[in-house]
mmCIF file of C-alpha atoms and ligand atoms in Angstrom:
data_model
loop_
_atom_site.group_PDB
_atom_site.id
_atom_site.type_symbol
_atom_site.label_atom_id
_atom_site.label_comp_id
_atom_site.label_asym_id
_atom_site.label_seq_id
_atom_site.Cartn_x
_atom_site.Cartn_y
_atom_site.Cartn_z
ATOM 1 C CA MET A 460 107.573 86.694 78.522
ATOM 2 C CA PRO A 461 105.131 89.782 77.943
ATOM 3 C CA LEU A 462 102.240 89.906 79.911
ATOM 4 C CA ARG A 463 99.129 89.512 77.597
ATOM 5 C CA THR A 464 95.679 90.874 78.823
ATOM 6 C CA PRO A 465 93.139 89.733 79.791
ATOM 7 C CA ILE A 466 94.991 88.296 83.043
ATOM 8 C CA LEU A 467 93.028 85.514 84.772
ATOM 9 C CA ALA A 468 94.562 85.091 88.150
ATOM 10 C CA GLY A 469 93.401 82.386 90.749
ATOM 11 C CA ASN A 470 94.290 83.047 94.457
ATOM 12 C CA TRP A 471 93.943 79.755 95.897
ATOM 13 C CA LYS A 472 94.442 81.287 99.737
ATOM 14 C CA MET A 473 95.030 78.407 102.231
ATOM 15 C CA HIS A 474 93.554 75.635 99.908
ATOM 16 C CA LEU A 475 94.764 72.690 97.798
ATOM 17 C CA GLY A 476 98.074 70.816 99.019
ATOM 18 C CA PRO A 477 100.332 69.313 96.680
ATOM 19 C CA SER A 478 98.224 66.233 95.858
ATOM 20 C CA ASP A 479 95.147 68.119 95.462
ATOM 21 C CA THR A 480 97.001 70.643 93.181
ATOM 22 C CA GLU A 481 98.122 67.722 90.826
ATOM 23 C CA ALA A 482 94.387 66.762 90.702
ATOM 24 C CA PHE A 483 93.254 70.289 89.986
ATOM 25 C CA PHE A 484 95.561 70.758 87.077
ATOM 26 C CA GLU A 485 94.669 67.444 85.434
ATOM 27 C CA ALA A 486 91.185 68.665 85.313
ATOM 28 C CA PHE A 487 91.771 72.312 84.590
ATOM 29 C CA LEU A 488 94.382 71.839 81.807
ATOM 30 C CA ALA A 489 92.182 69.294 79.991
ATOM 31 C CA ARG A 490 89.400 72.045 80.053
ATOM 32 C CA HIS A 491 91.447 75.036 79.324
ATOM 33 C CA PRO A 492 93.435 74.722 75.864
ATOM 34 C CA GLU A 493 96.543 76.760 75.496
ATOM 35 C CA ARG A 494 95.925 80.254 74.144
ATOM 36 C CA GLY A 495 98.553 83.035 73.310
ATOM 37 C CA ASP A 496 96.220 85.851 74.067
ATOM 38 C CA ALA A 497 95.844 85.808 77.592
ATOM 39 C CA THR A 498 97.670 85.341 80.927
ATOM 40 C CA VAL A 499 96.643 82.711 83.565
ATOM 41 C CA ILE A 500 98.296 83.209 86.766
ATOM 42 C CA PHE A 501 98.039 80.787 89.963
ATOM 43 C CA PHE A 502 98.786 81.524 93.481
ATOM 44 C CA PRO A 503 98.851 78.311 95.337
ATOM 45 C CA PRO A 504 100.189 77.992 98.852
ATOM 46 C CA SER A 505 103.877 78.261 98.772
ATOM 47 C CA LEU A 506 104.143 74.306 99.726
ATOM 48 C CA SER A 507 102.093 73.550 96.533
ATOM 49 C CA LEU A 508 104.165 75.718 94.128
ATOM 50 C CA ALA A 509 106.441 72.966 93.147
ATOM 51 C CA ALA A 510 103.589 70.433 92.380
ATOM 52 C CA ALA A 511 101.802 73.081 90.417
ATOM 53 C CA LEU A 512 105.045 73.821 88.424
ATOM 54 C CA ARG A 513 105.381 70.207 87.514
ATOM 55 C CA ALA A 514 101.685 69.683 86.685
ATOM 56 C CA ALA A 515 101.820 72.626 84.238
ATOM 57 C CA ALA A 516 105.144 72.062 82.845
ATOM 58 C CA GLY A 517 105.177 72.623 79.185
ATOM 59 C CA ARG A 518 102.145 75.259 79.309
ATOM 60 C CA SER A 519 103.824 78.493 78.958
ATOM 61 C CA ASP A 520 100.499 80.306 79.151
ATOM 62 C CA VAL A 521 100.187 79.210 82.864
ATOM 63 C CA ARG A 522 102.306 81.089 85.124
ATOM 64 C CA PHE A 523 102.684 81.252 88.910
ATOM 65 C CA GLY A 524 103.097 83.468 92.122
ATOM 66 C CA VAL A 525 103.200 83.611 95.843
ATOM 67 C CA GLN A 526 100.469 85.058 98.090
ATOM 68 C CA ASN A 527 102.702 86.670 100.340
ATOM 69 C CA LEU A 528 106.352 87.411 101.185
ATOM 70 C CA TYR A 529 108.653 89.060 103.857
ATOM 71 C CA HIS A 530 110.592 91.902 102.901
ATOM 72 C CA GLU A 531 113.963 90.743 103.955
ATOM 73 C CA PRO A 532 115.852 88.757 101.344
ATOM 74 C CA ALA A 533 117.249 86.064 103.992
ATOM 75 C CA GLY A 534 117.805 85.697 107.621
ATOM 76 C CA ALA A 535 116.485 84.545 110.979
ATOM 77 C CA PHE A 536 112.699 84.962 110.289
ATOM 78 C CA THR A 537 111.292 81.686 111.200
ATOM 79 C CA GLY A 538 108.298 80.888 109.093
ATOM 80 C CA GLU A 539 108.731 83.451 106.399
ATOM 81 C CA VAL A 540 109.420 83.253 102.612
ATOM 82 C CA SER A 541 111.494 85.747 100.874
ATOM 83 C CA ALA A 542 111.154 87.358 97.490
ATOM 84 C CA PRO A 543 114.498 85.779 96.097
ATOM 85 C CA ILE A 544 113.340 82.302 97.572
ATOM 86 C CA ALA A 545 110.137 82.553 95.741
ATOM 87 C CA ARG A 546 111.859 83.558 92.602
ATOM 88 C CA ASP A 547 114.212 80.828 92.836
ATOM 89 C CA ALA A 548 111.131 78.463 93.459
ATOM 90 C CA GLY A 549 109.786 79.477 90.209
ATOM 91 C CA ALA A 550 107.333 82.168 91.234
ATOM 92 C CA GLU A 551 107.189 85.196 88.798
ATOM 93 C CA PHE A 552 104.509 87.306 90.713
ATOM 94 C CA ALA A 553 103.517 88.250 94.196
ATOM 95 C CA LEU A 554 100.339 89.253 95.717
ATOM 96 C CA VAL A 555 101.040 92.177 98.044
ATOM 97 C CA GLY A 556 98.392 93.919 100.170
ATOM 98 C CA HIS A 557 95.707 91.420 99.812
ATOM 99 C CA SER A 558 92.820 92.315 102.125
ATOM 100 C CA GLU A 559 93.134 89.141 104.238
ATOM 101 C CA ARG A 560 96.836 90.248 104.904
ATOM 102 C CA ARG A 561 95.757 93.773 105.943
ATOM 103 C CA HIS A 562 92.512 92.933 107.829
ATOM 104 C CA VAL A 563 93.283 89.309 109.222
ATOM 105 C CA PHE A 564 97.119 89.721 109.968
ATOM 106 C CA GLY A 565 97.070 93.491 110.376
ATOM 107 C CA GLU A 566 99.572 94.307 107.666
ATOM 108 C CA THR A 567 100.254 97.850 107.399
ATOM 109 C CA VAL A 568 100.467 100.046 104.387
ATOM 110 C CA PRO A 569 104.394 100.630 105.105
ATOM 111 C CA GLU A 570 104.805 96.909 105.334
ATOM 112 C CA THR A 571 102.900 96.420 102.142
ATOM 113 C CA ALA A 572 105.200 99.019 100.471
ATOM 114 C CA ARG A 573 108.221 97.086 101.747
ATOM 115 C CA LYS A 574 106.927 93.835 100.486
ATOM 116 C CA THR A 575 106.331 95.593 97.147
ATOM 117 C CA ARG A 576 109.947 96.776 96.829
ATOM 118 C CA ALA A 577 111.320 93.570 97.922
ATOM 119 C CA ALA A 578 109.334 91.854 95.318
ATOM 120 C CA LEU A 579 110.735 94.219 92.550
ATOM 121 C CA GLU A 580 114.206 93.769 93.734
ATOM 122 C CA ALA A 581 113.892 90.033 93.256
ATOM 123 C CA ASP A 582 112.506 90.318 89.843
ATOM 124 C CA LEU A 583 108.869 89.184 90.928
ATOM 125 C CA LEU A 584 106.085 91.185 89.514
ATOM 126 C CA PRO A 585 104.013 92.486 92.399
ATOM 127 C CA ILE A 586 100.176 92.443 92.095
ATOM 128 C CA LEU A 587 99.148 95.204 94.568
ATOM 129 C CA CYS A 588 95.897 94.630 96.012
ATOM 130 C CA VAL A 589 93.678 97.655 97.179
ATOM 131 C CA GLY A 590 90.090 98.174 98.090
ATOM 132 C CA GLU A 591 87.638 99.754 100.575
ATOM 133 C CA THR A 592 85.485 98.156 103.252
ATOM 134 C CA LEU A 593 81.664 98.372 103.239
ATOM 135 C CA VAL A 594 81.651 101.129 105.954
ATOM 136 C CA GLU A 595 84.270 103.127 103.894
ATOM 137 C CA ARG A 596 82.055 102.807 100.696
ATOM 138 C CA ARG A 597 78.849 103.852 102.641
ATOM 139 C CA ASP A 598 80.563 106.789 104.012
ATOM 140 C CA GLY A 599 81.532 107.935 100.380
ATOM 141 C CA ARG A 600 85.409 107.215 101.113
ATOM 142 C CA ALA A 601 85.973 104.563 98.554
ATOM 143 C CA HIS A 602 87.988 106.612 96.247
ATOM 144 C CA ALA A 603 89.904 108.283 99.103
ATOM 145 C CA VAL A 604 90.907 105.005 100.670
ATOM 146 C CA VAL A 605 91.982 103.541 97.377
ATOM 147 C CA THR A 606 93.969 106.759 96.622
ATOM 148 C CA ASP A 607 95.757 106.394 100.119
ATOM 149 C CA GLN A 608 96.572 102.789 99.585
ATOM 150 C CA LEU A 609 97.984 103.429 96.297
ATOM 151 C CA ALA A 610 99.915 106.521 97.742
ATOM 152 C CA GLY A 611 101.294 104.363 100.558
ATOM 153 C CA VAL A 612 103.148 101.948 98.157
ATOM 154 C CA LEU A 613 103.716 103.885 94.996
ATOM 155 C CA ASP A 614 104.852 107.341 96.460
ATOM 156 C CA GLY A 615 108.713 107.054 96.246
ATOM 157 C CA LEU A 616 108.814 104.223 93.686
ATOM 158 C CA PRO A 617 110.777 105.124 90.586
ATOM 159 C CA GLN A 618 108.402 105.349 87.622
ATOM 160 C CA ALA A 619 110.071 102.156 86.031
ATOM 161 C CA ASP A 620 109.025 100.168 89.098
ATOM 162 C CA ILE A 621 105.322 101.556 89.073
ATOM 163 C CA GLY A 622 105.345 100.543 85.298
ATOM 164 C CA ALA A 623 106.241 96.997 86.188
ATOM 165 C CA LEU A 624 103.430 96.623 88.790
ATOM 166 C CA LEU A 625 99.952 94.996 88.447
ATOM 167 C CA ILE A 626 97.187 96.590 90.424
ATOM 168 C CA ALA A 627 94.121 94.428 91.691
ATOM 169 C CA TYR A 628 91.023 96.333 92.833
ATOM 170 C CA GLU A 629 89.161 94.018 95.315
ATOM 171 C CA PRO A 630 86.451 95.897 97.272
ATOM 172 C CA VAL A 631 86.915 94.088 100.748
ATOM 173 C CA TRP A 632 83.038 93.746 100.948
ATOM 174 C CA ALA A 633 82.871 91.561 97.913
ATOM 175 C CA ILE A 634 85.520 89.222 98.926
ATOM 176 C CA GLY A 635 84.287 85.781 99.826
ATOM 177 C CA THR A 636 80.702 87.090 100.277
ATOM 178 C CA GLY A 637 78.971 86.557 97.043
ATOM 179 C CA GLU A 638 78.480 90.084 96.709
ATOM 180 C CA THR A 639 80.071 91.784 93.500
ATOM 181 C CA ALA A 640 80.748 95.237 92.438
ATOM 182 C CA SER A 641 78.499 96.097 89.561
ATOM 183 C CA PRO A 642 80.406 96.372 86.263
ATOM 184 C CA GLN A 643 79.724 100.190 86.540
ATOM 185 C CA ASP A 644 81.225 100.319 90.153
ATOM 186 C CA ALA A 645 84.294 98.362 88.930
ATOM 187 C CA ALA A 646 84.780 100.470 85.881
ATOM 188 C CA ASP A 647 84.572 103.559 87.981
ATOM 189 C CA MET A 648 87.062 102.492 90.536
ATOM 190 C CA HIS A 649 89.384 101.382 87.544
ATOM 191 C CA HIS A 650 89.109 104.615 86.106
ATOM 192 C CA HIS A 651 89.956 106.196 89.191
ATOM 193 C CA ILE A 652 93.133 104.063 89.639
ATOM 194 C CA ARG A 653 94.128 104.740 86.020
ATOM 195 C CA THR A 654 93.902 108.462 86.580
ATOM 196 C CA ASP A 655 96.275 108.027 89.575
ATOM 197 C CA LEU A 656 98.508 106.082 87.706
ATOM 198 C CA VAL A 657 98.499 108.498 84.700
ATOM 199 C CA ARG A 658 99.629 111.170 87.226
ATOM 200 C CA ARG A 659 102.307 109.153 88.301
ATOM 201 C CA VAL A 660 103.906 107.786 85.098
ATOM 202 C CA GLY A 661 102.183 109.339 82.110
ATOM 203 C CA ASP A 662 99.449 108.124 79.834
ATOM 204 C CA GLU A 663 101.352 105.647 78.004
ATOM 205 C CA ALA A 664 102.917 103.795 80.740
ATOM 206 C CA ALA A 665 99.860 103.913 82.869
ATOM 207 C CA ALA A 666 97.826 102.360 79.918
ATOM 208 C CA LYS A 667 100.143 99.358 80.067
ATOM 209 C CA ILE A 668 99.538 98.666 83.818
ATOM 210 C CA PRO A 669 96.994 95.970 84.135
ATOM 211 C CA ILE A 670 94.117 96.632 86.457
ATOM 212 C CA LEU A 671 92.414 93.464 87.906
ATOM 213 C CA TYR A 672 89.014 93.211 89.462
ATOM 214 C CA GLY A 673 88.674 90.787 92.487
ATOM 215 C CA GLY A 674 85.609 89.930 94.602
ATOM 216 C CA SER A 675 83.216 87.106 94.188
ATOM 217 C CA VAL A 676 84.044 86.640 90.403
ATOM 218 C CA LYS A 677 82.227 83.477 89.210
ATOM 219 C CA PRO A 678 81.490 82.029 85.929
ATOM 220 C CA ASP A 679 78.130 83.640 85.653
ATOM 221 C CA ASN A 680 79.472 87.149 86.133
ATOM 222 C CA ALA A 681 83.055 86.955 84.757
ATOM 223 C CA ALA A 682 82.159 88.018 81.200
ATOM 224 C CA GLU A 683 80.478 91.324 82.164
ATOM 225 C CA LEU A 684 82.956 92.333 84.806
ATOM 226 C CA LEU A 685 85.865 91.622 82.034
ATOM 227 C CA GLY A 686 83.957 93.413 79.683
ATOM 228 C CA ALA A 687 83.850 96.654 82.062
ATOM 229 C CA ASP A 688 85.844 99.554 80.908
ATOM 230 C CA GLN A 689 89.396 99.643 82.244
ATOM 231 C CA VAL A 690 89.190 95.979 83.586
ATOM 232 C CA ASP A 691 92.166 94.249 82.014
ATOM 233 C CA GLY A 692 91.597 90.822 84.072
ATOM 234 C CA VAL A 693 90.193 89.217 87.284
ATOM 235 C CA LEU A 694 91.640 87.989 90.371
ATOM 236 C CA VAL A 695 89.635 85.099 91.586
ATOM 237 C CA GLY A 696 89.490 83.470 94.999
ATOM 238 C CA GLY A 697 86.726 80.794 95.679
ATOM 239 C CA ALA A 698 85.805 80.022 92.065
ATOM 240 C CA SER A 699 89.591 79.355 91.281
ATOM 241 C CA LEU A 700 89.484 76.212 93.534
ATOM 242 C CA LYS A 701 87.151 74.322 91.067
ATOM 243 C CA PRO A 702 88.638 73.440 87.644
ATOM 244 C CA HIS A 703 85.294 73.689 85.991
ATOM 245 C CA ASP A 704 84.542 77.098 87.172
ATOM 246 C CA PHE A 705 87.876 78.668 86.660
ATOM 247 C CA ALA A 706 88.079 77.286 83.139
ATOM 248 C CA ALA A 707 84.582 78.665 82.509
ATOM 249 C CA ILE A 708 85.857 81.960 83.928
ATOM 250 C CA CYS A 709 88.835 81.852 81.527
ATOM 251 C CA ALA A 710 86.621 80.995 78.684
ATOM 252 C CA ALA A 711 84.531 84.116 79.351
ATOM 253 C CA ALA A 712 87.500 86.182 78.580
ATOM 254 C CA TYR A 713 87.444 85.516 74.915
HETATM 255 P P1 PGA B 1612 86.716 85.676 96.074
HETATM 256 O O1 PGA B 1612 88.159 86.243 96.736
HETATM 257 O O2 PGA B 1612 86.901 85.505 94.598
HETATM 258 O O3 PGA B 1612 86.606 84.368 96.907
HETATM 259 O O4 PGA B 1612 85.763 86.579 96.626
HETATM 260 C C1 PGA B 1612 88.906 87.068 95.766
HETATM 261 C C2 PGA B 1612 90.329 87.243 96.410
HETATM 262 O O5 PGA B 1612 90.532 87.356 97.608
HETATM 263 O O6 PGA B 1612 91.312 87.507 95.766
#
């Protein structure tokens, strides 16, 4: 099914097991009527994916992904989940390079690149997360850091694969902190990312790659962030755990 923008994505991180997932969808779906002009994607913990799919069965506007994967398709890798297994379980998307993977688990750029390729090979659409730390922003290196993060993954990828990606700009200093990039800062970085994509795949293909903003998106700032130039959607952490709040964020998109 084609991806419609705006894209409203919820990254649950390590929250909501199967029973809480059921309760979440009961409340959320009642508040979020089906619409054909947006895409809602949830990233539940892997063990809650089946419950989420069941709870949202019949709602083709609600889609699912995994928060992480291992780059090998199968094998003796205790504790890991591969892209083909995630796809088979009903995931259509995969977050790659989330700042918590990079900063809490020490994921390197080459690892993020391998995960991105593994996702594409298994027909999962990767959402590549990029973003600078506060120190990098204060040092005036925000653009350079994001350029490097993009290059580490996109260099060497065929144009068709780049065209299949989604990008999420998530400034590390805004994740879970209550700090948000201003709509101008978000627009500026999204423009920078779009320019990089244009150089790689040309105007037409680059215009179709959704670029999401993430970092303390809440019901009261969602509309202005979604309205910022070049922002095609949002990736929401904390506020996506509360059915009322996430439904309000979705409503802010229209
Ligand atoms: P936050 O998280 O909305 O809680 O800041 C965003 C994310 O990590 O994707």
